[in-house]
Amino acid sequence: MSKVGVFIEIVDQAPGKSMPGLISAASRGGDVVGLLLDGLAEKYKGSLEEYGLTELINLSAPNRVLSKHPEAAGHALAGAVKTFGLTALLGVSSPTGNDLLARAAISLKSPLALDCIDINFKENYVKKSHFSGKTIATLEIKATPFVCGIRPNSFEAVQNQVTCRVTDHSALSVGDDTITIIGVESSGGQKDLTEASVIITGGRPIGSIENFKLLDDCAKTLGAAVGASRAAVDLDYAPHSMQVGLTGKIVSPKLYIGCGLSGSAQHFAGMKGSQVIVAINTDKEAPIFTKSDYGIIGDLFEVVPALTKALKTGPP
Ligand SMILES: Cc1cc2nc3c(=O)[nH]c(=O)nc-3n(C[C@H](O)[C@H](O)[C@H](O)COP(=O)(O)OP(=O)(O)OC[C@H]3O[C@@H](n4cnc5c(N)ncnc54)[C@H](O)[C@@H]3O)c2cc1C
């Protein structure tokens, strides 16, 4: 049976939230083998074998902390693909995932497709959204192994309890380092947008940094991340790390609540993959309503606090 490798990305000291969905996607192609940098496989295997991970490989390299050396990590991932005879290497298309997958693909001289929203191992193709989400491209992959980044939340996690064994593997050749990650600073404790399953976003009418607290309060009751339109970011109401859209983050949550967004093509390019879109807008003719599953015609300064209250106390 074919074996598909999955790069297990650690976020906030645990496997990233998109890992179960990624493992489920990979299991369409055969047995799933997880590749984890710098150990801790024993600690994490319980949460991963629930979704069908049959083997977890602790990747290490002499005298290197792989997670701090992206070039070495790319080589180590590529080496593991060869050593363990993996037919493909998948990861989440996060900033770290895209970086390491691209490096591994170069090292393997393999085809690379990032930000894919579908994958078919039998017919060897992936699907990607192009031109601000207006078209879906189907790309045929003609070589094995290939490397593929999957857009977070593109696949439902399917429970498939198996027993996962842990294997240690030391990469012998990881090349020279020109880059060392000295530290990673989080952007003010905000929840990560790309992996969030619920997002509430504010547009231009939010009016100030302070008013984003309205969305923060609602987000807390929903366990949501808070996003912003480019108009809100350009007016300094929110940092660029919160921007959703063509020139911001690409997100694909289960629920997207847009507050005071007109529904521009550039904003939609970043959140079109959301499963359910709810729009709150004072203008019943706003374009966003034509692209939303649910629309609330109303002032966000009234609707959002009422929503937060209802979520806290339950329906009247
Ligand atoms: C190359 C390029 C890249 C871009 N990239 C991005 C990107 O990544 N992300 C992005 O978001 N945009 C991007 N834009 C900008 C985009 O074209 C729009 O200008 C922007 O998305 C509009 O932001 P908005 O919806 O917040 O504001 P507006 O377009 O001003 O819409 C505000 C909406 O709020 C409604 N409203 C007003 N008051 C209230 C209220 N009190 N309660 C409820 N509703 C209210 C209005 O009816 C209106 O529909 C890009 C543009 C270009 C040219």
Short mmCIF file of N, CA and C and ligand atoms in Angstrom, two decimals, residues 202-205 228-232 234 243-249 259-268 280-283 286-288 298-301, ligand 1:
data_model
loop_
_atom_site.label_atom_id
_atom_site.label_comp_id
_atom_site.label_asym_id
_atom_site.label_seq_id
_atom_site.Cartn_x
_atom_site.Cartn_y
_atom_site.Cartn_z
N GLY A 202 -14.34 42.90 10.97
CA GLY A 202 -14.86 44.26 10.94
C GLY A 202 -14.37 45.02 9.72
N GLY A 203 -15.25 45.82 9.15
CA GLY A 203 -14.89 46.63 7.99
C GLY A 203 -14.72 48.09 8.35
N ARG A 204 -14.69 48.93 7.33
CA ARG A 204 -14.44 50.37 7.50
C ARG A 204 -15.34 51.02 8.58
N PRO A 205 -16.66 50.72 8.63
CA PRO A 205 -17.51 51.44 9.60
C PRO A 205 -17.19 51.17 11.06
N ALA A 228 -10.08 41.74 9.83
CA ALA A 228 -10.38 43.11 9.42
C ALA A 228 -10.31 43.20 7.90
N SER A 229 -11.07 44.14 7.33
CA SER A 229 -10.94 44.38 5.89
C SER A 229 -9.72 45.28 5.66
N ARG A 230 -9.33 45.38 4.42
CA ARG A 230 -8.17 46.24 4.12
C ARG A 230 -8.48 47.70 4.43
N ALA A 231 -9.74 48.09 4.20
CA ALA A 231 -10.11 49.48 4.50
C ALA A 231 -9.89 49.76 5.98
N ALA A 232 -10.27 48.83 6.85
CA ALA A 232 -10.07 49.01 8.29
C ALA A 232 -8.58 49.03 8.64
N ASP A 234 -6.06 49.86 6.53
CA ASP A 234 -5.44 51.08 5.97
C ASP A 234 -5.72 52.29 6.85
N GLN A 243 -5.67 41.33 8.52
CA GLN A 243 -6.36 41.56 7.23
C GLN A 243 -6.69 40.25 6.51
N VAL A 244 -7.93 40.17 6.07
CA VAL A 244 -8.39 39.03 5.28
C VAL A 244 -8.54 39.50 3.84
N GLY A 245 -8.09 38.71 2.90
CA GLY A 245 -8.32 39.07 1.50
C GLY A 245 -7.13 38.80 0.61
N LEU A 246 -7.26 39.31 -0.59
CA LEU A 246 -6.26 39.08 -1.63
C LEU A 246 -4.86 39.44 -1.16
N THR A 247 -4.72 40.58 -0.48
CA THR A 247 -3.42 41.01 0.00
C THR A 247 -3.29 40.81 1.50
N GLY A 248 -4.18 40.00 2.05
CA GLY A 248 -4.10 39.65 3.48
C GLY A 248 -4.07 38.14 3.60
N LYS A 249 -4.80 37.62 4.58
CA LYS A 249 -4.78 36.17 4.81
C LYS A 249 -5.90 35.48 4.05
N CYS A 259 -18.88 42.03 9.44
CA CYS A 259 -19.62 43.16 10.03
C CYS A 259 -19.20 44.45 9.33
N GLY A 260 -20.11 45.05 8.57
CA GLY A 260 -19.79 46.30 7.89
C GLY A 260 -18.79 46.10 6.76
N LEU A 261 -18.99 45.06 5.98
CA LEU A 261 -18.15 44.81 4.80
C LEU A 261 -19.03 45.00 3.57
N SER A 262 -18.48 45.68 2.55
CA SER A 262 -19.30 45.88 1.34
C SER A 262 -19.36 44.60 0.49
N GLY A 263 -18.29 43.77 0.60
CA GLY A 263 -18.26 42.54 -0.20
C GLY A 263 -17.43 42.69 -1.45
N SER A 264 -16.28 43.36 -1.33
CA SER A 264 -15.41 43.55 -2.50
C SER A 264 -14.83 42.22 -2.97
N ALA A 265 -14.50 42.17 -4.27
CA ALA A 265 -13.90 40.95 -4.84
C ALA A 265 -12.60 40.62 -4.12
N GLN A 266 -11.86 41.67 -3.76
CA GLN A 266 -10.55 41.42 -3.12
C GLN A 266 -10.73 40.85 -1.71
N HIS A 267 -11.77 41.25 -1.02
CA HIS A 267 -12.01 40.67 0.31
C HIS A 267 -12.48 39.22 0.14
N PHE A 268 -13.38 39.02 -0.79
CA PHE A 268 -13.89 37.66 -1.02
C PHE A 268 -12.81 36.68 -1.43
N ILE A 280 -23.51 41.33 8.11
CA ILE A 280 -24.28 42.36 8.84
C ILE A 280 -23.98 43.68 8.15
N ASN A 281 -25.01 44.30 7.58
CA ASN A 281 -24.79 45.53 6.82
C ASN A 281 -26.05 46.38 6.86
N THR A 282 -25.88 47.69 6.95
CA THR A 282 -27.04 48.59 7.02
C THR A 282 -27.72 48.75 5.66
N ASP A 283 -26.96 48.47 4.60
CA ASP A 283 -27.48 48.71 3.24
C ASP A 283 -27.98 47.40 2.63
N ALA A 286 -26.19 46.09 -0.40
CA ALA A 286 -24.74 45.85 -0.36
C ALA A 286 -24.41 44.54 -1.08
N PRO A 287 -23.36 44.54 -1.93
CA PRO A 287 -23.03 43.33 -2.70
C PRO A 287 -22.78 42.11 -1.84
N ILE A 288 -22.33 42.33 -0.61
CA ILE A 288 -22.00 41.16 0.23
C ILE A 288 -23.22 40.26 0.43
N GLY A 298 -28.79 45.65 9.24
CA GLY A 298 -28.82 46.38 10.51
C GLY A 298 -27.47 46.99 10.81
N ASP A 299 -27.47 47.82 11.85
CA ASP A 299 -26.27 48.52 12.27
C ASP A 299 -25.41 47.57 13.13
N LEU A 300 -24.16 47.40 12.73
CA LEU A 300 -23.31 46.45 13.46
C LEU A 300 -23.17 46.83 14.92
N PHE A 301 -23.27 48.15 15.23
CA PHE A 301 -23.12 48.59 16.62
C PHE A 301 -24.33 48.19 17.48
C1 LIG B 1 -4.98 45.26 -5.34
C2 LIG B 1 -6.00 45.35 -4.24
C3 LIG B 1 -5.93 44.46 -3.20
C4 LIG B 1 -6.86 44.51 -2.17
N1 LIG B 1 -6.79 43.60 -1.16
C5 LIG B 1 -7.74 43.61 -0.21
C6 LIG B 1 -7.73 42.64 0.85
O1 LIG B 1 -6.84 41.80 0.96
N2 LIG B 1 -8.73 42.67 1.76
C7 LIG B 1 -9.74 43.60 1.71
O2 LIG B 1 -10.63 43.57 2.58
N3 LIG B 1 -9.78 44.52 0.72
C8 LIG B 1 -8.78 44.56 -0.21
N4 LIG B 1 -8.80 45.54 -1.15
C9 LIG B 1 -9.74 46.68 -0.98
C10 LIG B 1 -11.15 46.39 -1.49
O3 LIG B 1 -11.22 46.70 -2.86
C11 LIG B 1 -12.17 47.24 -0.73
O4 LIG B 1 -11.85 48.60 -0.83
C12 LIG B 1 -12.28 46.89 0.76
O5 LIG B 1 -12.41 45.51 0.92
C13 LIG B 1 -13.50 47.59 1.34
O6 LIG B 1 -13.50 47.40 2.73
P1 LIG B 1 -14.86 47.44 3.54
O7 LIG B 1 -15.83 46.46 2.98
O8 LIG B 1 -14.48 47.34 4.99
O9 LIG B 1 -15.35 48.95 3.36
P2 LIG B 1 -16.46 49.61 2.43
O10 LIG B 1 -16.29 49.19 1.03
O11 LIG B 1 -16.42 51.05 2.74
O12 LIG B 1 -17.84 48.98 2.92
C14 LIG B 1 -18.41 49.28 4.17
C15 LIG B 1 -19.79 48.65 4.20
O13 LIG B 1 -20.30 48.79 5.52
C16 LIG B 1 -21.68 49.16 5.45
N5 LIG B 1 -21.95 49.92 6.71
C17 LIG B 1 -21.73 51.22 6.95
N6 LIG B 1 -22.03 51.49 8.23
C18 LIG B 1 -22.45 50.33 8.80
C19 LIG B 1 -22.87 49.96 10.11
N7 LIG B 1 -22.90 50.87 11.12
N8 LIG B 1 -23.25 48.68 10.34
C20 LIG B 1 -23.23 47.77 9.34
N9 LIG B 1 -22.81 48.05 8.06
C21 LIG B 1 -22.41 49.32 7.82
C22 LIG B 1 -21.81 49.96 4.20
O14 LIG B 1 -23.14 49.85 3.71
C23 LIG B 1 -20.81 49.27 3.26
O15 LIG B 1 -21.43 48.26 2.50
C24 LIG B 1 -7.87 45.51 -2.19
C25 LIG B 1 -7.94 46.41 -3.27
C26 LIG B 1 -7.01 46.33 -4.27
C27 LIG B 1 -7.11 47.30 -5.40
#
